[in-house]
Structures are given as C-alpha cells and as structure tokens.
Amino acid sequence: MNFRFNDSSITVAIVGCGGFIGCHLLDAILTRTQWRVFGVDLDFYRIQHRLNDERCEFMVADLADKNVVERIAKYPVVVNLAAICTPSRYMAEAPEVIRSNYDHPAALADACAKSGSWLIHFSTSEIYGRTSADSGLLVEDETELTFGPVTASRWSYATAKLLTERYIAGLQNLKWTVVRPFNFVGPYMDYMPGVDGNGIPRVLANFSSALVRGEPLKLVNGGVAKRSFTSVFDAIDFLFALFDVGQMGLVTDDVAKVENSPFSQAFNVGNPDNEITIAELAWKMRQIFTEIKGVSMDSIPEPEVVSGVEYYGEGYDDSMRRLPSVDKAERILNFKAQTPLDVVLRESLTWFVGHYGS
Ligand code: UGA
C-alpha cells in the first residue's frame, strides 16, 4: 500500500490528538500532507485552531470504549499517543495507570491486527527501568531491563508499557512500529499546576511554572539524575521519516521482521547530545529565564533539594540515566534528532512565559 503525502483519500487516526505530541503531529500532517485526520481525545484545548478544519474529524472519547477502538482501527495508519504519563500519578493511581498503558493499547492492537492497520504505538524510554548513574547507551534490542520491587509503585507505568510492547510484538498479523520517546520537550508540554492541571507535571513544565511564579525549582534527591531532552519537533520529523516509508509504498502485508524495515521494530527517539543532569537543567533554565525576562539572577530563588518520597509520595523511585542509542533510527530511517538543548529549552520556556504570563 502507498501512503503518498499528496493522497487526500488517506486518513490517519491519532489517538491522543489533543495532547502534547498529538497537537504538533496534527499541525504537521495538515501542513505537510494532503491527508485527513481522525482525532480522538478527551481534551481539545491545544487544538482549538483545528476544530473546524474540513480535513479533520474529532471524537471526544478514550480507548476504554470498545466501539471507539473498532472505529479507530478502520483507518490504515493509527498513531497511539494516549497514555497517563505523569510520574506523580504512577504511585497513587497505579491501577488506572496500568489500564491506560496496558489494557487500552492492547485492545487497540488486537483491533489493528484484525483490520490490517499499521499501528504506530508510543511506548516510553522508561521501559529501560531503574538505570544506574553509570548505565551506558540504552540499545533497543540488547539492553537488559531491571525494575524496582512491586512496593516501588513508580514502576507501574513502565511495566505496563513494557507488557504492551511484548503483547504487540507477540501478536500475529499486526503491522507495528513502537516508539520509545526520550523526554520530549517543547511548546504545550504538560500544564501549569493550578491553572490547567493539578499535581506535579514533568520536570520542564514544573521548572517553567516555578520560574514564572518566582518559586524555587525543586531538585528531587539532589537533581543528580540525567536525562537526554529531545525537541518535540525532532520527534515529529522522526514520524515523518516513518511515514516516508509508507510514501515509498513499502507498507506491505508481510509483517515478518526484515532487516532495515521499520516494521516489527521498536525505536528509541532521543537526542544523546542533549544529556544533562537535572541540577544543570535547573541552572540553564534559570539562566535562560533571566535573558527572556531581562532580570538578574539574584531575583530568582536558589533551587531547593527535596526527597523523592516526600515530594511525589511513597513508592517513588527513579532512573538515574537515560542515554539513547540512536543507531537504529539512523540506519533504518536515516533519522537523527538535530535540535541542541539550548535551542529547545529557550523555545519551550519562551512559549511557556508567553502562554501563562508572569
Ligand atoms: C517521565 C515519564 O515517566 C516517561 O514515560 C516519559 O517517557 C518521560 O517522562 C518523558 O518525558 O519522556 P521522567 O524522565 O522521570 O519520566 O520524568 P520527569 O518527571 O520529567 O523527571 C525527570 C527527572 O527530574 C527525575 O529525576 C525527577 O525526579 C526530576 N524532577 C522532576 C525534579 O528534580 N524536579 C521536578 O520538579 C520534577
């Protein structure tokens, strides 16, 4: 089957279309292709400007509804971005987190296996588990996976995501590609607590909120954990590198794993050049904030060290390092994330300050 970008008869289903990645994917599909979009989500505030687009159809729903799952699987390409992916919820709401990250995507995978759709499923870099400070590159088909004990409920999310990957990989007749995001950041990431969401968002949104409010940035367990932050726009380019395979007519019904085919493969999507400790991230973001606002560093409170368990609750645990191997995406899709950390942080914080005011 061909998925030519100028073929207006093609509809892509995006589950989680109103979310952080979904809103950027929607914009990119509508500007770079002639495709139509069937978008499913519970919240559409990020995509208000697209709600009346004649190439789009939206549905307020989630994957808990079997009929919705069947409907989504009628489209030839299904991108599943829907998930509860905020660490502060993994402890207190573990059953809900597991339903959202295993039961629902597994049902969608079953439906896609039946209908023949190409399922592009978003997993997580967190499936690499409780990595240590001296863990090296995380390699898709090689790295051993270790999680904390069941009492460390932080791993509810990662283990549910991992089970979904195993389920997808084990399904006969499913055409699939799995994406493992490494800390995507950019405009519209998460929320500002107390304004358009509650609890603790992921680190970039949390630091941005604290800066806007003049509050100290919180360094969990000293901020020694490392992450490799990746521009959401690089992530969208990765998806277009995948779509290009469809554009070239390489989407076949043969789902056997073949070398150099993106089907039946999991890909890390990350930027190893952007690795940084959280304490260094705090320093950089304070610096960028002074430049955006034209204020001095003295006016910004010093970061505060907090304990992970006190901050997030009993059962919190952490990955100390997440450094992606990106060879597979480069080899198979000729894709490499390009955006340097300073650029993506400045872009994200500028957007946050403009959007939420100060
Ligand atoms: C989360 C999700 O669990 C992953 O599924 C997802 O793939 C990943 O985000 C992502 O965005 O890709 P994590 O990297 O731990 O995983 O998310 P954050 O909450 O952003 O935490 C990053 C690090 O910053 C952790 O060490 C955390 O303890 C620390 N942190 C977070 C702070 O020091 N201060 C804060 O205010 C928030």
mmCIF file of C-alpha atoms and ligand atoms in Angstrom:
data_model
loop_
_atom_site.group_PDB
_atom_site.id
_atom_site.type_symbol
_atom_site.label_atom_id
_atom_site.label_comp_id
_atom_site.label_asym_id
_atom_site.label_seq_id
_atom_site.Cartn_x
_atom_site.Cartn_y
_atom_site.Cartn_z
ATOM 1 C CA MET A 1 0.000 0.000 0.000
ATOM 2 C CA ASN A 2 1.157 3.550 -0.734
ATOM 3 C CA PHE A 3 0.750 6.435 1.653
ATOM 4 C CA ARG A 4 1.620 9.312 -0.606
ATOM 5 C CA PHE A 5 1.653 12.682 1.111
ATOM 6 C CA ASN A 6 -0.468 14.168 -1.680
ATOM 7 C CA ASP A 7 -3.142 11.456 -1.464
ATOM 8 C CA SER A 8 -6.201 13.105 0.086
ATOM 9 C CA SER A 9 -8.027 9.768 0.351
ATOM 10 C CA ILE A 10 -5.791 8.706 3.238
ATOM 11 C CA THR A 11 -6.947 9.239 6.803
ATOM 12 C CA VAL A 12 -4.606 8.837 9.743
ATOM 13 C CA ALA A 13 -6.119 8.132 13.153
ATOM 14 C CA ILE A 14 -4.374 9.910 16.028
ATOM 15 C CA VAL A 15 -5.306 8.700 19.481
ATOM 16 C CA GLY A 16 -4.345 11.409 21.963
ATOM 17 C CA CYS A 17 -4.644 14.024 19.233
ATOM 18 C CA GLY A 18 -5.187 16.865 21.721
ATOM 19 C CA GLY A 19 -2.098 16.072 23.793
ATOM 20 C CA PHE A 20 1.410 17.487 23.733
ATOM 21 C CA ILE A 21 2.771 15.319 20.901
ATOM 22 C CA GLY A 22 -0.620 14.929 19.211
ATOM 23 C CA CYS A 23 -1.172 18.654 18.706
ATOM 24 C CA HIS A 24 2.196 19.024 16.946
ATOM 25 C CA LEU A 25 1.621 15.903 14.853
ATOM 26 C CA LEU A 26 -1.787 17.178 13.786
ATOM 27 C CA ASP A 27 -0.319 20.516 12.688
ATOM 28 C CA ALA A 28 2.482 18.779 10.790
ATOM 29 C CA ILE A 29 0.160 16.384 8.956
ATOM 30 C CA LEU A 30 -2.166 19.200 7.948
ATOM 31 C CA THR A 31 0.668 21.384 6.674
ATOM 32 C CA ARG A 32 2.997 18.801 5.126
ATOM 33 C CA THR A 33 0.470 16.418 3.532
ATOM 34 C CA GLN A 34 -2.972 16.271 1.970
ATOM 35 C CA TRP A 35 -4.080 13.550 4.392
ATOM 36 C CA ARG A 36 -7.152 13.675 6.564
ATOM 37 C CA VAL A 37 -7.099 13.094 10.327
ATOM 38 C CA PHE A 38 -9.452 11.259 12.654
ATOM 39 C CA GLY A 39 -8.513 12.610 16.092
ATOM 40 C CA VAL A 40 -9.568 11.081 19.387
ATOM 41 C CA ASP A 41 -9.030 12.613 22.815
ATOM 42 C CA LEU A 42 -10.821 13.765 25.939
ATOM 43 C CA ASP A 43 -9.397 17.295 25.837
ATOM 44 C CA PHE A 44 -9.002 19.518 22.783
ATOM 45 C CA TYR A 45 -7.751 22.785 24.235
ATOM 46 C CA ARG A 46 -4.381 22.606 22.450
ATOM 47 C CA ILE A 47 -6.010 22.148 19.019
ATOM 48 C CA GLN A 48 -8.828 24.702 19.132
ATOM 49 C CA HIS A 49 -7.490 26.257 15.913
ATOM 50 C CA ARG A 50 -8.061 22.964 14.060
ATOM 51 C CA LEU A 51 -11.518 22.023 15.305
ATOM 52 C CA ASN A 52 -13.311 23.316 12.203
ATOM 53 C CA ASP A 53 -10.749 22.109 9.681
ATOM 54 C CA GLU A 54 -12.592 20.283 6.929
ATOM 55 C CA ARG A 55 -9.847 17.648 6.715
ATOM 56 C CA CYS A 56 -10.364 16.648 10.333
ATOM 57 C CA GLU A 57 -12.913 14.709 12.286
ATOM 58 C CA PHE A 58 -12.657 14.675 16.078
ATOM 59 C CA MET A 59 -14.213 12.466 18.691
ATOM 60 C CA VAL A 60 -14.344 13.039 22.443
ATOM 61 C CA ALA A 61 -13.586 9.520 23.650
ATOM 62 C CA ASP A 62 -10.924 7.216 25.005
ATOM 63 C CA LEU A 63 -9.836 3.650 24.370
ATOM 64 C CA ALA A 64 -11.941 2.314 27.247
ATOM 65 C CA ASP A 65 -14.827 2.310 24.748
ATOM 66 C CA LYS A 66 -14.753 -0.833 22.554
ATOM 67 C CA ASN A 67 -16.762 0.783 19.770
ATOM 68 C CA VAL A 68 -14.288 3.629 19.576
ATOM 69 C CA VAL A 69 -11.415 1.143 19.345
ATOM 70 C CA GLU A 70 -13.120 -0.646 16.420
ATOM 71 C CA ARG A 71 -13.766 2.655 14.692
ATOM 72 C CA ILE A 72 -10.125 3.820 15.045
ATOM 73 C CA ALA A 73 -8.808 0.547 13.643
ATOM 74 C CA LYS A 74 -10.688 1.127 10.377
ATOM 75 C CA TYR A 75 -8.072 3.652 9.292
ATOM 76 C CA PRO A 76 -4.919 2.434 7.525
ATOM 77 C CA VAL A 77 -2.469 4.212 9.866
ATOM 78 C CA VAL A 78 -3.117 4.511 13.601
ATOM 79 C CA VAL A 79 -0.811 6.548 15.836
ATOM 80 C CA ASN A 80 -1.448 5.821 19.502
ATOM 81 C CA LEU A 81 -0.182 8.579 21.785
ATOM 82 C CA ALA A 82 -2.768 8.198 24.540
ATOM 83 C CA ALA A 83 -1.377 7.466 27.999
ATOM 84 C CA ILE A 84 -1.212 8.611 31.571
ATOM 85 C CA CYS A 85 2.461 9.597 31.562
ATOM 86 C CA THR A 86 2.944 11.874 34.582
ATOM 87 C CA PRO A 87 5.246 10.241 37.173
ATOM 88 C CA SER A 88 3.406 11.841 40.122
ATOM 89 C CA ARG A 89 0.383 9.641 39.235
ATOM 90 C CA TYR A 90 2.223 6.316 38.967
ATOM 91 C CA MET A 91 2.168 5.763 42.742
ATOM 92 C CA ALA A 92 -1.273 6.986 43.834
ATOM 93 C CA GLU A 93 -3.206 5.783 40.763
ATOM 94 C CA ALA A 94 -1.371 2.590 39.762
ATOM 95 C CA PRO A 95 -4.466 0.596 38.623
ATOM 96 C CA GLU A 96 -5.645 3.463 36.436
ATOM 97 C CA VAL A 97 -2.128 3.932 35.052
ATOM 98 C CA ILE A 98 -1.930 0.232 34.182
ATOM 99 C CA ARG A 99 -5.348 0.223 32.500
ATOM 100 C CA SER A 100 -4.396 3.252 30.423
ATOM 101 C CA ASN A 101 -0.983 1.879 29.457
ATOM 102 C CA TYR A 102 -1.745 -1.802 29.000
ATOM 103 C CA ASP A 103 -5.443 -2.735 28.748
ATOM 104 C CA HIS A 104 -6.419 0.029 26.351
ATOM 105 C CA PRO A 105 -3.482 -0.137 23.913
ATOM 106 C CA ALA A 106 -3.635 -3.951 23.906
ATOM 107 C CA ALA A 107 -7.292 -3.763 22.818
ATOM 108 C CA LEU A 108 -6.322 -1.315 20.079
ATOM 109 C CA ALA A 109 -3.507 -3.602 18.936
ATOM 110 C CA ASP A 110 -5.964 -6.516 18.703
ATOM 111 C CA ALA A 111 -8.306 -4.420 16.588
ATOM 112 C CA CYS A 112 -5.478 -3.275 14.281
ATOM 113 C CA ALA A 113 -4.276 -6.873 13.865
ATOM 114 C CA LYS A 114 -7.768 -7.760 12.705
ATOM 115 C CA SER A 115 -8.235 -4.794 10.372
ATOM 116 C CA GLY A 116 -4.691 -4.728 8.930
ATOM 117 C CA SER A 117 -3.924 -1.144 10.035
ATOM 118 C CA TRP A 118 -0.343 -0.054 10.661
ATOM 119 C CA LEU A 119 -0.124 0.661 14.390
ATOM 120 C CA ILE A 120 2.498 3.204 15.438
ATOM 121 C CA HIS A 121 2.473 2.826 19.194
ATOM 122 C CA PHE A 122 4.136 5.254 21.593
ATOM 123 C CA SER A 123 5.827 3.407 24.400
ATOM 124 C CA THR A 124 8.431 5.072 26.662
ATOM 125 C CA SER A 125 12.125 5.307 27.454
ATOM 126 C CA GLU A 126 11.032 4.335 30.948
ATOM 127 C CA ILE A 127 10.822 0.676 29.864
ATOM 128 C CA TYR A 128 14.615 0.654 30.381
ATOM 129 C CA GLY A 129 13.697 0.776 34.061
ATOM 130 C CA ARG A 130 15.801 1.569 37.074
ATOM 131 C CA THR A 131 19.010 2.521 35.310
ATOM 132 C CA SER A 132 22.031 3.494 37.397
ATOM 133 C CA ALA A 133 24.298 6.524 37.128
ATOM 134 C CA ASP A 134 26.867 4.510 35.198
ATOM 135 C CA SER A 135 24.430 2.843 32.755
ATOM 136 C CA GLY A 136 25.684 3.300 29.226
ATOM 137 C CA LEU A 137 23.784 3.623 25.977
ATOM 138 C CA LEU A 138 20.320 2.061 26.049
ATOM 139 C CA VAL A 139 20.054 -0.152 22.989
ATOM 140 C CA GLU A 140 16.630 -1.237 21.756
ATOM 141 C CA ASP A 141 17.150 -4.955 21.286
ATOM 142 C CA GLU A 142 20.036 -5.522 23.694
ATOM 143 C CA THR A 143 19.764 -3.681 26.997
ATOM 144 C CA GLU A 144 18.688 -5.782 29.999
ATOM 145 C CA LEU A 145 15.656 -4.387 31.803
ATOM 146 C CA THR A 146 15.559 -4.076 35.608
ATOM 147 C CA PHE A 147 12.759 -2.591 37.681
ATOM 148 C CA GLY A 148 12.353 -1.899 41.360
ATOM 149 C CA PRO A 149 10.295 -4.144 43.659
ATOM 150 C CA VAL A 150 6.498 -4.078 43.482
ATOM 151 C CA THR A 151 6.459 -1.768 46.513
ATOM 152 C CA ALA A 152 8.246 0.803 44.334
ATOM 153 C CA SER A 153 4.983 1.654 42.577
ATOM 154 C CA ARG A 154 6.783 4.167 40.361
ATOM 155 C CA TRP A 155 7.292 1.218 38.011
ATOM 156 C CA SER A 156 3.547 0.622 37.486
ATOM 157 C CA TYR A 157 3.723 2.707 34.332
ATOM 158 C CA ALA A 158 6.940 1.289 32.900
ATOM 159 C CA THR A 159 5.936 -2.321 33.453
ATOM 160 C CA ALA A 160 2.507 -1.728 31.878
ATOM 161 C CA LYS A 161 4.173 -0.088 28.871
ATOM 162 C CA LEU A 162 6.646 -2.942 28.644
ATOM 163 C CA LEU A 163 3.895 -5.539 28.740
ATOM 164 C CA THR A 164 2.145 -3.690 25.918
ATOM 165 C CA GLU A 165 5.324 -3.811 23.852
ATOM 166 C CA ARG A 166 5.603 -7.535 24.469
ATOM 167 C CA TYR A 167 1.928 -8.013 23.613
ATOM 168 C CA ILE A 168 2.247 -6.066 20.372
ATOM 169 C CA ALA A 169 5.404 -7.934 19.399
ATOM 170 C CA GLY A 170 3.678 -11.242 20.060
ATOM 171 C CA LEU A 171 0.542 -10.563 18.035
ATOM 172 C CA GLN A 172 0.310 -12.484 14.794
ATOM 173 C CA ASN A 173 -0.638 -10.386 11.774
ATOM 174 C CA LEU A 174 -0.101 -6.991 13.377
ATOM 175 C CA LYS A 175 1.806 -4.408 11.356
ATOM 176 C CA TRP A 176 3.517 -2.385 14.078
ATOM 177 C CA THR A 177 6.213 0.103 14.946
ATOM 178 C CA VAL A 178 6.974 1.068 18.540
ATOM 179 C CA VAL A 179 8.406 4.469 19.505
ATOM 180 C CA ARG A 180 10.287 4.964 22.786
ATOM 181 C CA PRO A 181 10.409 8.705 23.499
ATOM 182 C CA PHE A 182 13.290 10.149 25.495
ATOM 183 C CA ASN A 183 11.973 13.211 27.345
ATOM 184 C CA PHE A 184 10.352 15.160 24.534
ATOM 185 C CA VAL A 185 10.035 18.853 25.330
ATOM 186 C CA GLY A 186 8.625 21.881 23.548
ATOM 187 C CA PRO A 187 5.626 24.199 23.488
ATOM 188 C CA TYR A 188 2.421 22.801 25.019
ATOM 189 C CA MET A 189 4.223 20.270 27.182
ATOM 190 C CA ASP A 190 2.119 19.234 30.176
ATOM 191 C CA TYR A 191 0.474 22.067 32.133
ATOM 192 C CA MET A 192 0.886 24.730 34.791
ATOM 193 C CA PRO A 193 -0.231 23.298 38.161
ATOM 194 C CA GLY A 194 -3.347 25.012 39.456
ATOM 195 C CA VAL A 195 -4.060 26.657 36.074
ATOM 196 C CA ASP A 196 -4.787 23.886 33.566
ATOM 197 C CA GLY A 197 -3.859 20.796 35.543
ATOM 198 C CA ASN A 198 -3.132 19.560 39.028
ATOM 199 C CA GLY A 199 -0.353 17.673 40.752
ATOM 200 C CA ILE A 200 3.259 17.642 39.593
ATOM 201 C CA PRO A 201 3.913 17.840 35.844
ATOM 202 C CA ARG A 202 7.157 16.593 34.281
ATOM 203 C CA VAL A 203 10.329 18.459 35.030
ATOM 204 C CA LEU A 204 10.336 21.019 32.215
ATOM 205 C CA ALA A 205 6.790 22.224 32.921
ATOM 206 C CA ASN A 206 7.422 22.131 36.653
ATOM 207 C CA PHE A 207 10.597 24.226 36.427
ATOM 208 C CA SER A 208 8.919 26.637 33.997
ATOM 209 C CA SER A 209 5.949 27.082 36.367
ATOM 210 C CA ALA A 210 8.255 27.738 39.323
ATOM 211 C CA LEU A 211 10.224 30.328 37.341
ATOM 212 C CA VAL A 212 7.064 32.148 36.241
ATOM 213 C CA ARG A 213 5.793 32.146 39.850
ATOM 214 C CA GLY A 214 9.114 33.202 41.375
ATOM 215 C CA GLU A 215 9.303 29.984 43.398
ATOM 216 C CA PRO A 216 12.383 27.796 43.952
ATOM 217 C CA LEU A 217 12.973 24.963 41.480
ATOM 218 C CA LYS A 218 12.790 21.626 43.293
ATOM 219 C CA LEU A 219 15.715 19.239 42.790
ATOM 220 C CA VAL A 220 14.476 15.750 43.567
ATOM 221 C CA ASN A 221 17.119 13.810 45.522
ATOM 222 C CA GLY A 222 19.666 16.498 44.633
ATOM 223 C CA GLY A 223 18.977 16.597 40.867
ATOM 224 C CA VAL A 224 21.745 14.122 40.059
ATOM 225 C CA ALA A 225 19.616 12.037 37.653
ATOM 226 C CA LYS A 226 20.372 12.590 33.966
ATOM 227 C CA ARG A 227 18.017 12.850 31.015
ATOM 228 C CA SER A 228 18.528 13.401 27.271
ATOM 229 C CA PHE A 229 15.948 16.022 26.328
ATOM 230 C CA THR A 230 14.591 15.896 22.788
ATOM 231 C CA SER A 231 12.716 18.539 20.828
ATOM 232 C CA VAL A 232 9.143 17.525 20.066
ATOM 233 C CA PHE A 233 9.742 18.857 16.541
ATOM 234 C CA ASP A 234 12.545 16.322 16.075
ATOM 235 C CA ALA A 235 10.067 13.689 17.246
ATOM 236 C CA ILE A 236 7.615 14.797 14.569
ATOM 237 C CA ASP A 237 10.398 14.553 11.976
ATOM 238 C CA PHE A 238 11.010 11.010 13.159
ATOM 239 C CA LEU A 239 7.347 10.194 12.476
ATOM 240 C CA PHE A 240 7.637 11.709 9.020
ATOM 241 C CA ALA A 241 10.717 9.563 8.365
ATOM 242 C CA LEU A 242 8.473 6.613 9.231
ATOM 243 C CA PHE A 243 5.608 7.915 7.095
ATOM 244 C CA ASP A 244 8.117 8.270 4.250
ATOM 245 C CA VAL A 245 8.421 4.502 4.224
ATOM 246 C CA GLY A 246 4.692 4.423 3.560
ATOM 247 C CA GLN A 247 5.060 7.172 0.991
ATOM 248 C CA MET A 248 7.526 4.955 -0.848
ATOM 249 C CA GLY A 249 4.965 2.179 -0.996
ATOM 250 C CA LEU A 250 6.873 -0.074 1.377
ATOM 251 C CA VAL A 251 3.966 -0.816 3.693
ATOM 252 C CA THR A 252 3.164 -4.384 2.796
ATOM 253 C CA ASP A 253 1.037 -7.032 4.386
ATOM 254 C CA ASP A 254 4.128 -9.038 5.155
ATOM 255 C CA VAL A 255 4.769 -8.302 8.820
ATOM 256 C CA ALA A 256 7.803 -10.537 9.264
ATOM 257 C CA LYS A 257 10.745 -8.724 10.826
ATOM 258 C CA VAL A 258 13.122 -7.919 7.993
ATOM 259 C CA GLU A 259 16.415 -6.163 8.404
ATOM 260 C CA ASN A 260 16.195 -2.474 7.530
ATOM 261 C CA SER A 261 12.419 -2.446 7.642
ATOM 262 C CA PRO A 262 10.740 -0.245 10.283
ATOM 263 C CA PHE A 263 8.009 -2.826 10.831
ATOM 264 C CA SER A 264 8.075 -5.098 13.850
ATOM 265 C CA GLN A 265 10.679 -2.796 15.379
ATOM 266 C CA ALA A 266 10.966 -0.596 18.474
ATOM 267 C CA PHE A 267 12.909 2.661 18.023
ATOM 268 C CA ASN A 268 14.486 4.934 20.603
ATOM 269 C CA VAL A 269 13.672 8.517 19.685
ATOM 270 C CA GLY A 270 16.013 10.763 21.599
ATOM 271 C CA ASN A 271 18.972 13.081 21.454
ATOM 272 C CA PRO A 272 22.067 11.758 23.266
ATOM 273 C CA ASP A 273 23.887 15.052 22.605
ATOM 274 C CA ASN A 274 21.395 16.767 24.924
ATOM 275 C CA GLU A 275 22.178 14.732 28.030
ATOM 276 C CA ILE A 276 22.256 16.791 31.237
ATOM 277 C CA THR A 277 21.721 16.356 34.984
ATOM 278 C CA ILE A 278 18.536 17.827 36.409
ATOM 279 C CA ALA A 279 20.592 20.200 38.597
ATOM 280 C CA GLU A 280 22.363 21.503 35.460
ATOM 281 C CA LEU A 281 18.993 21.789 33.729
ATOM 282 C CA ALA A 282 17.768 23.962 36.619
ATOM 283 C CA TRP A 283 20.796 26.198 36.249
ATOM 284 C CA LYS A 284 20.322 26.520 32.476
ATOM 285 C CA MET A 285 16.627 27.258 32.764
ATOM 286 C CA ARG A 286 17.226 29.958 35.393
ATOM 287 C CA GLN A 287 19.827 31.496 33.091
ATOM 288 C CA ILE A 288 17.516 31.439 30.051
ATOM 289 C CA PHE A 289 14.679 32.888 32.145
ATOM 290 C CA THR A 290 16.853 35.890 33.137
ATOM 291 C CA GLU A 291 17.533 36.519 29.437
ATOM 292 C CA ILE A 292 13.884 36.173 28.367
ATOM 293 C CA LYS A 293 12.639 38.454 31.162
ATOM 294 C CA GLY A 294 15.626 40.819 31.333
ATOM 295 C CA VAL A 295 16.030 40.247 35.082
ATOM 296 C CA SER A 296 19.103 39.447 37.162
ATOM 297 C CA MET A 297 19.955 36.019 38.534
ATOM 298 C CA ASP A 298 19.705 37.451 42.089
ATOM 299 C CA SER A 299 15.954 37.888 41.620
ATOM 300 C CA ILE A 300 15.467 34.142 41.054
ATOM 301 C CA PRO A 301 15.358 31.946 44.164
ATOM 302 C CA GLU A 302 18.031 29.293 44.610
ATOM 303 C CA PRO A 303 16.853 25.715 43.803
ATOM 304 C CA GLU A 304 15.819 23.576 46.779
ATOM 305 C CA VAL A 305 16.695 19.918 47.284
ATOM 306 C CA VAL A 306 13.700 17.695 48.152
ATOM 307 C CA SER A 307 13.392 13.983 48.835
ATOM 308 C CA GLY A 308 11.651 11.999 46.077
ATOM 309 C CA VAL A 309 9.375 10.166 48.510
ATOM 310 C CA GLU A 310 8.348 13.356 50.297
ATOM 311 C CA TYR A 311 7.780 15.174 47.027
ATOM 312 C CA TYR A 312 5.987 12.507 44.991
ATOM 313 C CA GLY A 313 4.827 10.085 47.700
ATOM 314 C CA GLU A 314 5.636 6.607 48.946
ATOM 315 C CA GLY A 315 6.829 4.260 46.179
ATOM 316 C CA TYR A 316 8.755 6.892 44.175
ATOM 317 C CA ASP A 317 11.916 5.616 42.539
ATOM 318 C CA ASP A 318 13.989 6.911 39.625
ATOM 319 C CA SER A 319 16.045 6.120 36.539
ATOM 320 C CA MET A 320 19.408 7.733 37.123
ATOM 321 C CA ARG A 321 20.448 7.941 33.488
ATOM 322 C CA ARG A 322 18.645 7.621 30.152
ATOM 323 C CA LEU A 323 21.043 7.828 27.259
ATOM 324 C CA PRO A 324 19.525 6.578 23.999
ATOM 325 C CA SER A 325 21.357 4.649 21.360
ATOM 326 C CA VAL A 326 20.007 6.182 18.167
ATOM 327 C CA ASP A 327 21.825 3.993 15.655
ATOM 328 C CA LYS A 328 18.758 2.012 14.679
ATOM 329 C CA ALA A 329 16.720 5.048 13.623
ATOM 330 C CA GLU A 330 19.721 6.386 11.750
ATOM 331 C CA ARG A 331 20.409 3.096 9.984
ATOM 332 C CA ILE A 332 16.834 2.211 9.037
ATOM 333 C CA LEU A 333 15.184 5.606 8.656
ATOM 334 C CA ASN A 334 18.127 7.928 8.151
ATOM 335 C CA PHE A 335 16.799 9.940 11.066
ATOM 336 C CA LYS A 336 18.809 11.823 13.680
ATOM 337 C CA ALA A 337 17.455 14.420 16.121
ATOM 338 C CA GLN A 338 19.065 17.785 15.374
ATOM 339 C CA THR A 339 17.915 20.398 17.883
ATOM 340 C CA PRO A 340 20.505 21.376 20.524
ATOM 341 C CA LEU A 341 19.434 21.589 24.159
ATOM 342 C CA ASP A 342 19.833 25.376 24.492
ATOM 343 C CA VAL A 343 17.590 25.936 21.476
ATOM 344 C CA VAL A 344 14.829 23.636 22.661
ATOM 345 C CA LEU A 345 14.919 24.998 26.220
ATOM 346 C CA ARG A 346 14.758 28.602 25.071
ATOM 347 C CA GLU A 347 11.912 27.804 22.684
ATOM 348 C CA SER A 348 9.963 25.912 25.364
ATOM 349 C CA LEU A 349 10.442 28.493 28.098
ATOM 350 C CA THR A 350 9.667 31.411 25.791
ATOM 351 C CA TRP A 351 6.435 29.677 24.845
ATOM 352 C CA PHE A 352 5.600 28.917 28.491
ATOM 353 C CA VAL A 353 6.196 32.514 29.644
ATOM 354 C CA GLY A 354 4.112 33.863 26.747
ATOM 355 C CA HIS A 355 1.299 31.370 27.269
ATOM 356 C CA TYR A 356 0.944 31.525 31.047
ATOM 357 C CA GLY A 357 2.157 35.081 31.641
ATOM 358 C CA SER A 358 4.142 36.063 34.692
HETATM 359 C C1 UGA B 1 8.650 10.672 32.528
HETATM 360 C C2 UGA B 1 7.719 9.532 32.160
HETATM 361 O O1 UGA B 1 7.545 8.629 33.163
HETATM 362 C C3 UGA B 1 8.186 8.807 30.940
HETATM 363 O O2 UGA B 1 7.266 7.918 30.481
HETATM 364 C C4 UGA B 1 8.371 9.719 29.816
HETATM 365 O O3 UGA B 1 8.863 8.992 28.712
HETATM 366 C C5 UGA B 1 9.337 10.754 30.234
HETATM 367 O O4 UGA B 1 8.863 11.442 31.395
HETATM 368 C C6 UGA B 1 9.461 11.710 29.109
HETATM 369 O O5 UGA B 1 9.075 12.868 29.220
HETATM 370 O O6 UGA B 1 9.899 11.221 28.070
HETATM 371 P P1 UGA B 1 10.886 11.154 33.842
HETATM 372 O O7 UGA B 1 12.015 11.387 32.900
HETATM 373 O O8 UGA B 1 11.297 10.590 35.158
HETATM 374 O O9 UGA B 1 9.835 10.197 33.131
HETATM 375 O O10 UGA B 1 10.053 12.489 34.070
HETATM 376 P P2 UGA B 1 10.188 13.841 34.868
HETATM 377 O O11 UGA B 1 9.068 13.916 35.829
HETATM 378 O O12 UGA B 1 10.299 14.933 33.880
HETATM 379 O O13 UGA B 1 11.522 13.730 35.768
HETATM 380 C C7 UGA B 1 12.817 13.834 35.248
HETATM 381 C C8 UGA B 1 13.775 13.927 36.410
HETATM 382 O O14 UGA B 1 13.631 15.213 37.030
HETATM 383 C C9 UGA B 1 13.561 12.909 37.524
HETATM 384 O O15 UGA B 1 14.813 12.556 38.064
HETATM 385 C C10 UGA B 1 12.770 13.672 38.581
HETATM 386 O O16 UGA B 1 12.943 13.179 39.884
HETATM 387 C C11 UGA B 1 13.366 15.066 38.426
HETATM 388 N N1 UGA B 1 12.484 16.194 38.811
HETATM 389 C C12 UGA B 1 11.231 16.283 38.317
HETATM 390 C C13 UGA B 1 12.998 17.194 39.630
HETATM 391 O O17 UGA B 1 14.154 17.138 40.097
HETATM 392 N N2 UGA B 1 12.203 18.257 39.942
HETATM 393 C C14 UGA B 1 10.932 18.370 39.468
HETATM 394 O O18 UGA B 1 10.268 19.379 39.805
HETATM 395 C C15 UGA B 1 10.433 17.364 38.637
#
